[in-house]
mmCIF file of C-alpha atoms and ligand atoms in Angstrom:
data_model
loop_
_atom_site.group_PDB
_atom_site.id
_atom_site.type_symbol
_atom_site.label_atom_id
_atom_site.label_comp_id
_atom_site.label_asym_id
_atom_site.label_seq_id
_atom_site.Cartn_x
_atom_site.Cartn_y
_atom_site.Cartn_z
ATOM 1 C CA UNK V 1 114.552 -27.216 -67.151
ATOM 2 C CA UNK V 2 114.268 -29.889 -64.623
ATOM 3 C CA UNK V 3 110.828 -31.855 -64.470
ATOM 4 C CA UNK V 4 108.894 -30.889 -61.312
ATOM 5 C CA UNK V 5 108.404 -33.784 -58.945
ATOM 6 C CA UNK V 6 104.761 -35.360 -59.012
ATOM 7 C CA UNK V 7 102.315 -33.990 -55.972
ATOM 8 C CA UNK V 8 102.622 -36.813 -53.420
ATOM 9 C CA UNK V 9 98.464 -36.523 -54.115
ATOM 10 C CA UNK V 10 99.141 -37.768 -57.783
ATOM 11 C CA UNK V 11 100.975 -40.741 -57.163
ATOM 12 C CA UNK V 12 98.474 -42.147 -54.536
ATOM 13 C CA UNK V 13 95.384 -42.095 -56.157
ATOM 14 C CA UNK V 14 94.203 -44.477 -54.351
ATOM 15 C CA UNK V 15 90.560 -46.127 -54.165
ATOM 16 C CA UNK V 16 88.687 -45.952 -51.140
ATOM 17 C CA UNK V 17 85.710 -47.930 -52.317
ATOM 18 C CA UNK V 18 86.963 -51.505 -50.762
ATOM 19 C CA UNK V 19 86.434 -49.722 -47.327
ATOM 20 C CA UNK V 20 82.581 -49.492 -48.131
ATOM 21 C CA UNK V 21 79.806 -51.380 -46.602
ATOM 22 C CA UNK V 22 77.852 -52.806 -49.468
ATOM 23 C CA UNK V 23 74.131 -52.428 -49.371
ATOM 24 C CA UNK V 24 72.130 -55.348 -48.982
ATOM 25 C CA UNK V 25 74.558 -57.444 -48.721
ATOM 26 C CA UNK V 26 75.215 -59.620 -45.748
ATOM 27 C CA UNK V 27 78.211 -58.305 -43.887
ATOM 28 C CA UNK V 28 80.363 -58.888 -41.057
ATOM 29 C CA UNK V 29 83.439 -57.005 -39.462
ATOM 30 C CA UNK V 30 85.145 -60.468 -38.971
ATOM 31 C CA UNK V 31 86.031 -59.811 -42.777
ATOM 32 C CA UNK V 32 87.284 -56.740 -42.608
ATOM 33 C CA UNK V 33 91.046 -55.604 -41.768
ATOM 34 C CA UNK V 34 91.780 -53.400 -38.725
ATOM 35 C CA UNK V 35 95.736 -52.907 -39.615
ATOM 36 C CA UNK V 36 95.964 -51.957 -43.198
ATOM 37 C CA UNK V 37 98.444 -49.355 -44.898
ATOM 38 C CA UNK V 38 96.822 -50.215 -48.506
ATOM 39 C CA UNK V 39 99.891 -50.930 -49.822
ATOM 40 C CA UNK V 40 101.298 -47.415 -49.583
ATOM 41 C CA UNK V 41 104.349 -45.857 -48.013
ATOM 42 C CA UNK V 42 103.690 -44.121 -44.471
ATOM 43 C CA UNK V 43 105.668 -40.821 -45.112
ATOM 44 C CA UNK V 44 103.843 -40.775 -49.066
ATOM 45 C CA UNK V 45 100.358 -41.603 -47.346
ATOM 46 C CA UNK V 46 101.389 -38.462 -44.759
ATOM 47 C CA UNK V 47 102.376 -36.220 -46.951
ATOM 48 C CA UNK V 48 98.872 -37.107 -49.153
ATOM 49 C CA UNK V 49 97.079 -36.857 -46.173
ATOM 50 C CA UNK V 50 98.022 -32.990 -45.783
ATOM 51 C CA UNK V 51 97.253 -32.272 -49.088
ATOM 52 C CA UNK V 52 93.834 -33.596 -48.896
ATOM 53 C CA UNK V 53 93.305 -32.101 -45.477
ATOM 54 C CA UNK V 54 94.095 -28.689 -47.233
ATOM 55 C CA UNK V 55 91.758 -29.326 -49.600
ATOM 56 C CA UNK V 56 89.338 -30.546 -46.962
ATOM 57 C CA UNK V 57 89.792 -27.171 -45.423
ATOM 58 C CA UNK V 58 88.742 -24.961 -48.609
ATOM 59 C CA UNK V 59 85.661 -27.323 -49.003
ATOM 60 C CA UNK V 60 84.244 -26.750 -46.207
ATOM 61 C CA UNK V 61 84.873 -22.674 -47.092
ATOM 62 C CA UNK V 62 82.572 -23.451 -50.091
ATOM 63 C CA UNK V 63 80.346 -25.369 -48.184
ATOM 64 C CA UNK V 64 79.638 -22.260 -45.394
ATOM 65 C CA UNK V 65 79.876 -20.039 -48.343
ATOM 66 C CA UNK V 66 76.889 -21.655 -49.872
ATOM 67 C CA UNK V 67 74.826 -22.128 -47.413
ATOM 68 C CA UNK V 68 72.727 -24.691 -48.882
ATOM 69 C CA UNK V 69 73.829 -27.739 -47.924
ATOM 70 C CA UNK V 70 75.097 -29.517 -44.937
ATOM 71 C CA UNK V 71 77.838 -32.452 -43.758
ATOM 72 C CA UNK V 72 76.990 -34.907 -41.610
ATOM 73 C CA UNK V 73 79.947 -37.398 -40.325
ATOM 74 C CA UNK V 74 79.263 -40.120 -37.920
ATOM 75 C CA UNK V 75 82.068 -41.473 -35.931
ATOM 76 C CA UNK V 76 81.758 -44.746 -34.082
ATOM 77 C CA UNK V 77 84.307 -47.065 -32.300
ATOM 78 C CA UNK V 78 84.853 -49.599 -29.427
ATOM 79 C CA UNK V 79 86.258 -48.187 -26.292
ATOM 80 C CA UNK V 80 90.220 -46.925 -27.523
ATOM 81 C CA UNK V 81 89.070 -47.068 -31.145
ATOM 82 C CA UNK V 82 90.910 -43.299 -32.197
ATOM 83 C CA UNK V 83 87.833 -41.378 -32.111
ATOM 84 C CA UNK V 84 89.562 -38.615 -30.328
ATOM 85 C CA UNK V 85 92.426 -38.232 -32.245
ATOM 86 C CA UNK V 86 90.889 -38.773 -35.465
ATOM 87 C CA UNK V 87 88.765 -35.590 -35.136
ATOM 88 C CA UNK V 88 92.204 -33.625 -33.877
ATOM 89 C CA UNK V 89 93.798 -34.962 -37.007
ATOM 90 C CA UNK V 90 90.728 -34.675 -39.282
ATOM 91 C CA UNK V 91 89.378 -31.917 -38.381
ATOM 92 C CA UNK V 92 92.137 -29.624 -36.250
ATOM 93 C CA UNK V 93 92.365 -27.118 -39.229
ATOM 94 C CA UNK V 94 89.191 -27.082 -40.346
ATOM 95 C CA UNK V 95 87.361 -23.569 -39.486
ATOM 96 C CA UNK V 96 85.718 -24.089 -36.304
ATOM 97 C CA UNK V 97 83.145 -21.171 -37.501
ATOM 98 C CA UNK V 98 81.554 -23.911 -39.697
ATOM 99 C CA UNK V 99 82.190 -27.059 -38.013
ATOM 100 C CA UNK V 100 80.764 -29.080 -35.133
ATOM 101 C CA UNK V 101 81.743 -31.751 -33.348
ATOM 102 C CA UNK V 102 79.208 -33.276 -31.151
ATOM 103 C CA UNK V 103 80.112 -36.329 -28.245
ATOM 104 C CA UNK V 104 76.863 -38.251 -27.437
ATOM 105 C CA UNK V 105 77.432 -39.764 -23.824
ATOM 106 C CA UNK V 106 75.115 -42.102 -22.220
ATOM 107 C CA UNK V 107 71.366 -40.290 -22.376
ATOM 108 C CA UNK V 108 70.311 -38.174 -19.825
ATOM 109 C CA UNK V 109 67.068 -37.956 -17.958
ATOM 110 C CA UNK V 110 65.939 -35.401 -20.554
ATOM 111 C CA UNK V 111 67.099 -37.304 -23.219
ATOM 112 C CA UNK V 112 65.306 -40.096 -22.122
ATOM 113 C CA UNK V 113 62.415 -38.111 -21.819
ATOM 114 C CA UNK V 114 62.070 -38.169 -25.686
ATOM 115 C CA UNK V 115 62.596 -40.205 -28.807
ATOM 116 C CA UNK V 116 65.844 -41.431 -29.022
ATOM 117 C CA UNK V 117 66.461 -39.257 -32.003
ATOM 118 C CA UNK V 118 65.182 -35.641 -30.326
ATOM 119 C CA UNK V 119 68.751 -35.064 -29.034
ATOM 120 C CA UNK V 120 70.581 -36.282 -32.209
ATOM 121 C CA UNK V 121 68.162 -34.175 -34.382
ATOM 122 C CA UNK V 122 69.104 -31.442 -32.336
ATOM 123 C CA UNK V 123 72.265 -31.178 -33.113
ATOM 124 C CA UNK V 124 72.730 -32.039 -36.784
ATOM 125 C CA UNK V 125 74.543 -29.716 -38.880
ATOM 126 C CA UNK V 126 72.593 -26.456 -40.531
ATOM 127 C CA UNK V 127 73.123 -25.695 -44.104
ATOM 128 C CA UNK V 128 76.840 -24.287 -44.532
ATOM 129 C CA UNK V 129 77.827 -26.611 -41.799
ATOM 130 C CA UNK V 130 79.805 -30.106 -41.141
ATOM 131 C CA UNK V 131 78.280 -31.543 -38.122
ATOM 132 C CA UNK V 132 80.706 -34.373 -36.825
ATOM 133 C CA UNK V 133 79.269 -36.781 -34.004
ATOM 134 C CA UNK V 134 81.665 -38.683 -31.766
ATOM 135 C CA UNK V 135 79.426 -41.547 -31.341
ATOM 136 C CA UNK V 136 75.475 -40.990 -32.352
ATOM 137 C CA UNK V 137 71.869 -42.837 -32.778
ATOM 138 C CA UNK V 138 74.227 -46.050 -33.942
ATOM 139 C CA UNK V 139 74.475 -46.059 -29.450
ATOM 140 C CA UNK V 140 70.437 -46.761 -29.548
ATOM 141 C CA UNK V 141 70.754 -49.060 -32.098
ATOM 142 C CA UNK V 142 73.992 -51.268 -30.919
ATOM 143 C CA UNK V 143 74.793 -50.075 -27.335
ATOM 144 C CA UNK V 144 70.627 -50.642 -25.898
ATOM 145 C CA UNK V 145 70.534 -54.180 -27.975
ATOM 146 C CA UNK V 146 73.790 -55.457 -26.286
ATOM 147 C CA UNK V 147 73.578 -54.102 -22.970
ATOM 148 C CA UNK V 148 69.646 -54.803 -23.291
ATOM 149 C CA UNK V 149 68.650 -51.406 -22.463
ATOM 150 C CA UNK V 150 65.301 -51.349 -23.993
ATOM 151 C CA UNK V 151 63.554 -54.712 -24.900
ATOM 152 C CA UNK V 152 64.560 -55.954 -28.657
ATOM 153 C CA UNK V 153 61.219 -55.142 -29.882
ATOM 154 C CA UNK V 154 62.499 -51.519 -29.187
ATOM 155 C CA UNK V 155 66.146 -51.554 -30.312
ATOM 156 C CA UNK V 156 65.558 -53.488 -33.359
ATOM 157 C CA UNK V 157 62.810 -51.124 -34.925
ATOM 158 C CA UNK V 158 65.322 -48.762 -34.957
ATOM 159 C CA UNK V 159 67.281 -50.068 -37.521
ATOM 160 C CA UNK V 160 64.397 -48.991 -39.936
ATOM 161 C CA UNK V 161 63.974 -45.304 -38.252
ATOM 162 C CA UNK V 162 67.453 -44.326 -38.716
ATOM 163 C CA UNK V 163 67.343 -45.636 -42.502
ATOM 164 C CA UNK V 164 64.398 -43.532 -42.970
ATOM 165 C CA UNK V 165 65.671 -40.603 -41.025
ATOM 166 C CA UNK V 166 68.955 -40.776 -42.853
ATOM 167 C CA UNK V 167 66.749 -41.054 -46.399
ATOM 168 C CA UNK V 168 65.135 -37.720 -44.814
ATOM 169 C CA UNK V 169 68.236 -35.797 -44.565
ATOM 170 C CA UNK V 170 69.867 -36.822 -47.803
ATOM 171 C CA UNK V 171 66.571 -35.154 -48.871
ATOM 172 C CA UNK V 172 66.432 -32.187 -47.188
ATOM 173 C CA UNK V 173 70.223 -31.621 -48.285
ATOM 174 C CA UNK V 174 72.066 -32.618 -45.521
ATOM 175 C CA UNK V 175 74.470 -35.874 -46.787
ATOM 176 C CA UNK V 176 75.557 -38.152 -44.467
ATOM 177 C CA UNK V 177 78.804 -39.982 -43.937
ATOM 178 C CA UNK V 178 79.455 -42.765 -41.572
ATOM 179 C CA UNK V 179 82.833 -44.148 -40.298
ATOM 180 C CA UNK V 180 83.434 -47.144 -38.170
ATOM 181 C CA UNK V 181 87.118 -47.023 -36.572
ATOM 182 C CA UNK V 182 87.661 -50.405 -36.646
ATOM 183 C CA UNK V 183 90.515 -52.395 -34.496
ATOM 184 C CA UNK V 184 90.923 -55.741 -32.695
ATOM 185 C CA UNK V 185 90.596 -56.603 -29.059
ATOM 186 C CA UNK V 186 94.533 -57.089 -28.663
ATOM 187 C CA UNK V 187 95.057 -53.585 -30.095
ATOM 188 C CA UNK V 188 92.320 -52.418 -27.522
ATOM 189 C CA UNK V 189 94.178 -53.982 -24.709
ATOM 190 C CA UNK V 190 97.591 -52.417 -25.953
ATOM 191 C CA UNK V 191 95.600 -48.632 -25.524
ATOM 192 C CA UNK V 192 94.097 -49.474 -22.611
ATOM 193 C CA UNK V 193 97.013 -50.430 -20.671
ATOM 194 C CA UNK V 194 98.658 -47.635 -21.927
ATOM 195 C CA UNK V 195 96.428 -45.297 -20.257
ATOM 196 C CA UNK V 196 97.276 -47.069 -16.863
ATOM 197 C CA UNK V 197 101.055 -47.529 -17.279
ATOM 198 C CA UNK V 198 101.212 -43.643 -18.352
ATOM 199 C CA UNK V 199 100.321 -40.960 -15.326
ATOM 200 C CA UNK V 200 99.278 -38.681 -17.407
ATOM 201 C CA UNK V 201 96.767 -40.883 -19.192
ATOM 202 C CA UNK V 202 95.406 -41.787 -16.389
ATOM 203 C CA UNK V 203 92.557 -39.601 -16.645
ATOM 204 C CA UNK V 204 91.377 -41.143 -19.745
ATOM 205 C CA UNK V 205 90.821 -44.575 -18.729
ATOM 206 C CA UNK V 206 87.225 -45.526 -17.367
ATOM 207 C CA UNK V 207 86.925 -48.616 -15.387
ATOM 208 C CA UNK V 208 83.645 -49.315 -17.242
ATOM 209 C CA UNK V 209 85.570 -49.840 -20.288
ATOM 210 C CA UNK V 210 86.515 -53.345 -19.283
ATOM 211 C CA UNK V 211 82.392 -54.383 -18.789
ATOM 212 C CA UNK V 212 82.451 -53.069 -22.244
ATOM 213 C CA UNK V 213 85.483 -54.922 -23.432
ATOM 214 C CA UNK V 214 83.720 -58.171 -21.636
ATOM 215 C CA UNK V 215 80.551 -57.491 -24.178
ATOM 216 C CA UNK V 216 83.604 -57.389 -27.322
ATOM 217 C CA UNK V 217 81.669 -60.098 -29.687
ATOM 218 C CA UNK V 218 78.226 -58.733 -28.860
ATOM 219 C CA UNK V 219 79.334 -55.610 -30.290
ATOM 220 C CA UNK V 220 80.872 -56.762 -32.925
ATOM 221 C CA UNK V 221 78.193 -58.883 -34.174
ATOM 222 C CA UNK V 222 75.578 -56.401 -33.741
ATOM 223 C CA UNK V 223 77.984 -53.970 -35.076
ATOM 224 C CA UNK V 224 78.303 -56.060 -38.274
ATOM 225 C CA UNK V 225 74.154 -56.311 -38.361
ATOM 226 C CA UNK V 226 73.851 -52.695 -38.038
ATOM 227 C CA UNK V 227 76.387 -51.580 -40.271
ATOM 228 C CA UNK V 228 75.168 -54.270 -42.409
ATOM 229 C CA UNK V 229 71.654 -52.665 -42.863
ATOM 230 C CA UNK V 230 72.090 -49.262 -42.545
ATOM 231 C CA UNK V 231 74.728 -48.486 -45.553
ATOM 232 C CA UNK V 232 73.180 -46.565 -48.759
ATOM 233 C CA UNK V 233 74.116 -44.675 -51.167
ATOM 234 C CA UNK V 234 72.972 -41.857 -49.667
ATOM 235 C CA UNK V 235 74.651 -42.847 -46.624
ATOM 236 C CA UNK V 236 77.564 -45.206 -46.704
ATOM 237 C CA UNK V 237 79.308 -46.698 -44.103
ATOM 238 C CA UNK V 238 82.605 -47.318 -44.232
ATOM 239 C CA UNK V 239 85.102 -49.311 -41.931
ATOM 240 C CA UNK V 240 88.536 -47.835 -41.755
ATOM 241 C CA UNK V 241 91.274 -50.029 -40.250
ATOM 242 C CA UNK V 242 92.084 -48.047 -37.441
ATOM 243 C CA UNK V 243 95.461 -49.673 -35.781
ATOM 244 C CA UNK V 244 97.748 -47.088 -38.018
ATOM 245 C CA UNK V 245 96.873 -44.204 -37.731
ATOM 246 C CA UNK V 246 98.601 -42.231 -40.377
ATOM 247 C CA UNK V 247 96.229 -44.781 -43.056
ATOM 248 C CA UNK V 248 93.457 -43.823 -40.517
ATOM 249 C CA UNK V 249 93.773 -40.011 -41.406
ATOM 250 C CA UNK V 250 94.897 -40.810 -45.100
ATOM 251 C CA UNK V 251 91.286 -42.796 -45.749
ATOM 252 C CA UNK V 252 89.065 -40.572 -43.438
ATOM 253 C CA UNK V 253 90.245 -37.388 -45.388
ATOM 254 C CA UNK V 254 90.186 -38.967 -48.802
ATOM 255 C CA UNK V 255 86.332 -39.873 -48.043
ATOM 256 C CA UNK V 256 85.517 -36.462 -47.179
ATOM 257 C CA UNK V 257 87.211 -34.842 -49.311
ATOM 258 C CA UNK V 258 85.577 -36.863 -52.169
ATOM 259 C CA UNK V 259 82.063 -36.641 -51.023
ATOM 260 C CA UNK V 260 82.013 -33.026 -51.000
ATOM 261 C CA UNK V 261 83.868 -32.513 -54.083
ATOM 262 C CA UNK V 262 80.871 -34.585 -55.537
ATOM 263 C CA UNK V 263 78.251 -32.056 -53.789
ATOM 264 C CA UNK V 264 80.281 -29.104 -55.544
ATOM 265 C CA UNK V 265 79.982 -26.569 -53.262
ATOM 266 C CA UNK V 266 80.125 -23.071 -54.812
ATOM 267 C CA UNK V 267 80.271 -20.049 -53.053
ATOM 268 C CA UNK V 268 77.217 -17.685 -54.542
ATOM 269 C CA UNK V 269 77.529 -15.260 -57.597
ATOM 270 C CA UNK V 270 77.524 -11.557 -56.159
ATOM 271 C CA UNK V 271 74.763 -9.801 -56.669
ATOM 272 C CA UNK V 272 76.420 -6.405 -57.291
ATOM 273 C CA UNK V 273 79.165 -5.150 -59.906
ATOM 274 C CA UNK V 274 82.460 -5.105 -57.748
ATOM 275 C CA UNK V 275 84.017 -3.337 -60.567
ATOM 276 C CA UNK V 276 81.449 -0.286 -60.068
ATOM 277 C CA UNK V 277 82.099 0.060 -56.286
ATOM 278 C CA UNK V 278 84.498 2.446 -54.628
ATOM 279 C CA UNK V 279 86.042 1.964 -51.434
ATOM 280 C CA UNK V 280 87.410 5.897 -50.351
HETATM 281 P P1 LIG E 1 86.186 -41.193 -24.326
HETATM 282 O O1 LIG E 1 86.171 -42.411 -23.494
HETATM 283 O O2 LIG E 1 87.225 -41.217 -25.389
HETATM 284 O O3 LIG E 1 86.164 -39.915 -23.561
HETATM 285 P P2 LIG E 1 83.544 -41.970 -25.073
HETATM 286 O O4 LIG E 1 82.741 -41.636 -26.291
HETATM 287 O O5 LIG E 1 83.866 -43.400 -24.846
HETATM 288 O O6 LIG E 1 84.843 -41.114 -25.172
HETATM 289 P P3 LIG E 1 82.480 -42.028 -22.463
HETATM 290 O O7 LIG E 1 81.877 -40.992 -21.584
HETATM 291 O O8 LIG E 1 83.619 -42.841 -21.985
HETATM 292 O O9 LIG E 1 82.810 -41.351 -23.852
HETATM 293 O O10 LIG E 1 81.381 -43.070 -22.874
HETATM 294 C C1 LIG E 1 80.155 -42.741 -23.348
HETATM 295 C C2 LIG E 1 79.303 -43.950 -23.098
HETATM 296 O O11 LIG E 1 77.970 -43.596 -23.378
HETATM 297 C C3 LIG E 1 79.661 -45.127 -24.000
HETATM 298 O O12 LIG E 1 79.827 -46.275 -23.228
HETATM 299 C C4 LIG E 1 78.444 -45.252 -24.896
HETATM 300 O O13 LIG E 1 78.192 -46.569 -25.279
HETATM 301 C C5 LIG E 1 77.367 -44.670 -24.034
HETATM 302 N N1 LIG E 1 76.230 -44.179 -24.799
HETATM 303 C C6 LIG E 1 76.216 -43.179 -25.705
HETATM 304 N N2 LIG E 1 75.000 -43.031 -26.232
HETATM 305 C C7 LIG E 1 74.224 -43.969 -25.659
HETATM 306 C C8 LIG E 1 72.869 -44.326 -25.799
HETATM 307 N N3 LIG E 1 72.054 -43.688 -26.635
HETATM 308 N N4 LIG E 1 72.399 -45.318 -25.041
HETATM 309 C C9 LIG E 1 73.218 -45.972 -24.196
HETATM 310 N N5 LIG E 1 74.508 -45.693 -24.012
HETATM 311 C C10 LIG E 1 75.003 -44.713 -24.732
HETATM 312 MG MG1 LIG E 2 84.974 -44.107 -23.154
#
């Protein structure tokens, strides 16, 4: 009998704690890759990424089965960052029944109308449910300070409300898991010229990407602040070197796969005898 070959899964067990933001600890992206393949093969790290996305795919089952506890992802990038793809890769398969992705674009009038969190709280995940937002509050706390939206006794209170709102979901059940697509300003230019030397890209690119582009250090030092203060335990950010995408997907899926095989899940006993009932 011939040995069966190890699951591609087995052989890269690998560790995605180095991608974590430490708490308390002073941090800055300037230290952090954005083109990594951790050392393992792409086709290996594809093939794992299925496997885990499979398994993402039945924990999520559990998770709606349940209906107890909820999945919060945050997804945040500069301009051409993968945020896009990432959830079509991520999150294609994944019942749409029980997951939501949510795009926060600049506020509206009625938005503005409120606390900055009113619209975010509105659309967090219910119990059963992964909520995934494609950008979020991180905007109010990064986006307003750099572009000086609100004066910086505003913005930089909010560092504190979103720890404490965060602290209030993990609570309430809902855990919370925050990703930071990280990549550098020559791999931005590289996707945004993309988008203008292919036609059919055109419609993604958005001449008020390059006054963005223009603010690249703010960001990325209010970024690093940000991320710096608002990763717990509860809440962890991580930044994922975002200029291969295949790692991208690999890491991303290995995170979630792990943090809700750590909430366990389990779909509810049945309260009847299945054995006793008769289906004529
Ligand atoms: P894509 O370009 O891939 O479609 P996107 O997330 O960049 O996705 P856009 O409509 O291009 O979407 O940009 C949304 C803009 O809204 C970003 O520039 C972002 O910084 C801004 N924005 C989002 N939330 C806030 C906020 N609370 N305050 C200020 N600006 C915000
Ligand atoms: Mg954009």
């Amino acid at each position: 009998m011939t040995e069966a070959s190890p699951a591609p899964l087995a052989k890269i067990e690998f560790d995605a704690r180095p991608y974590i933001v430490n708490p308390g600890k002073r941090f800055s992206l300037h230290d952090r890759a954005t083109r990594d393949d951790g050392g393992l093969d792409k086709q290996l790290g594809k093939d794992a990424f299925e496997l885990l996305r499979d398994r993402l795919v039945d924990l999520q089952e559990n998770l709606y089965a349940e209906q107890k506890r909820a999945l919060l992802v945050v997804l945040q990038a500069m301009d051409a960052g993968g945020k896009d793809s990432t959830l079509k890769a991520v999150f294609g398969p994944v019942d749409p029944a029980g997951c939501r992705v949510k795009g926060f674009k600049k506020p509206n009038d009625e938005e503005l109308a409120h606390d900055y969190l009113w619209r975010v709280h509105h659309w967090l995940p219910k119990r059963g449910y992964i909520g995934v937002f494609n950008r979020s509050h991180y905007e109010d706390a990064v986006t307003v300070a750099v572009k000086s939206l609100a004066p910086k006794k505003v913005w930089s209170r909010r560092v504190g409300h979103i720890n404490d709102f965060e602290r209030m979901l993990a609570d309430e059940g809902t855990t919370t898991v925050k990703f930071f697509l990280h990549i550098s300003k020559g791999y931005q230019k590289e996707r945004l010229q993309r988008r203008l030397d292919r036609p059919d890209k055109h419609w993604k690119f958005n001449v008020a990407d390059l006054d963005e582009r223009a603010r690249w250090e703010q960001y990325q030092e209010r970024y690093s602040e940000v991320l710096g203060q608002t990763s717990h335990k509860h809440a962890p950010w991580y930044v994922v070197p975002a200029e291969r995408r295949w790692y991208r997907n690999l890491l991303i899926t290995k995170v979630l796969v792990d943090t809700l095989e750590a909430m366990d899940p389990r779909p509810p006993k049945a309260d009847f005898d299945p054995s006793a009932i008769v289906i004529e």
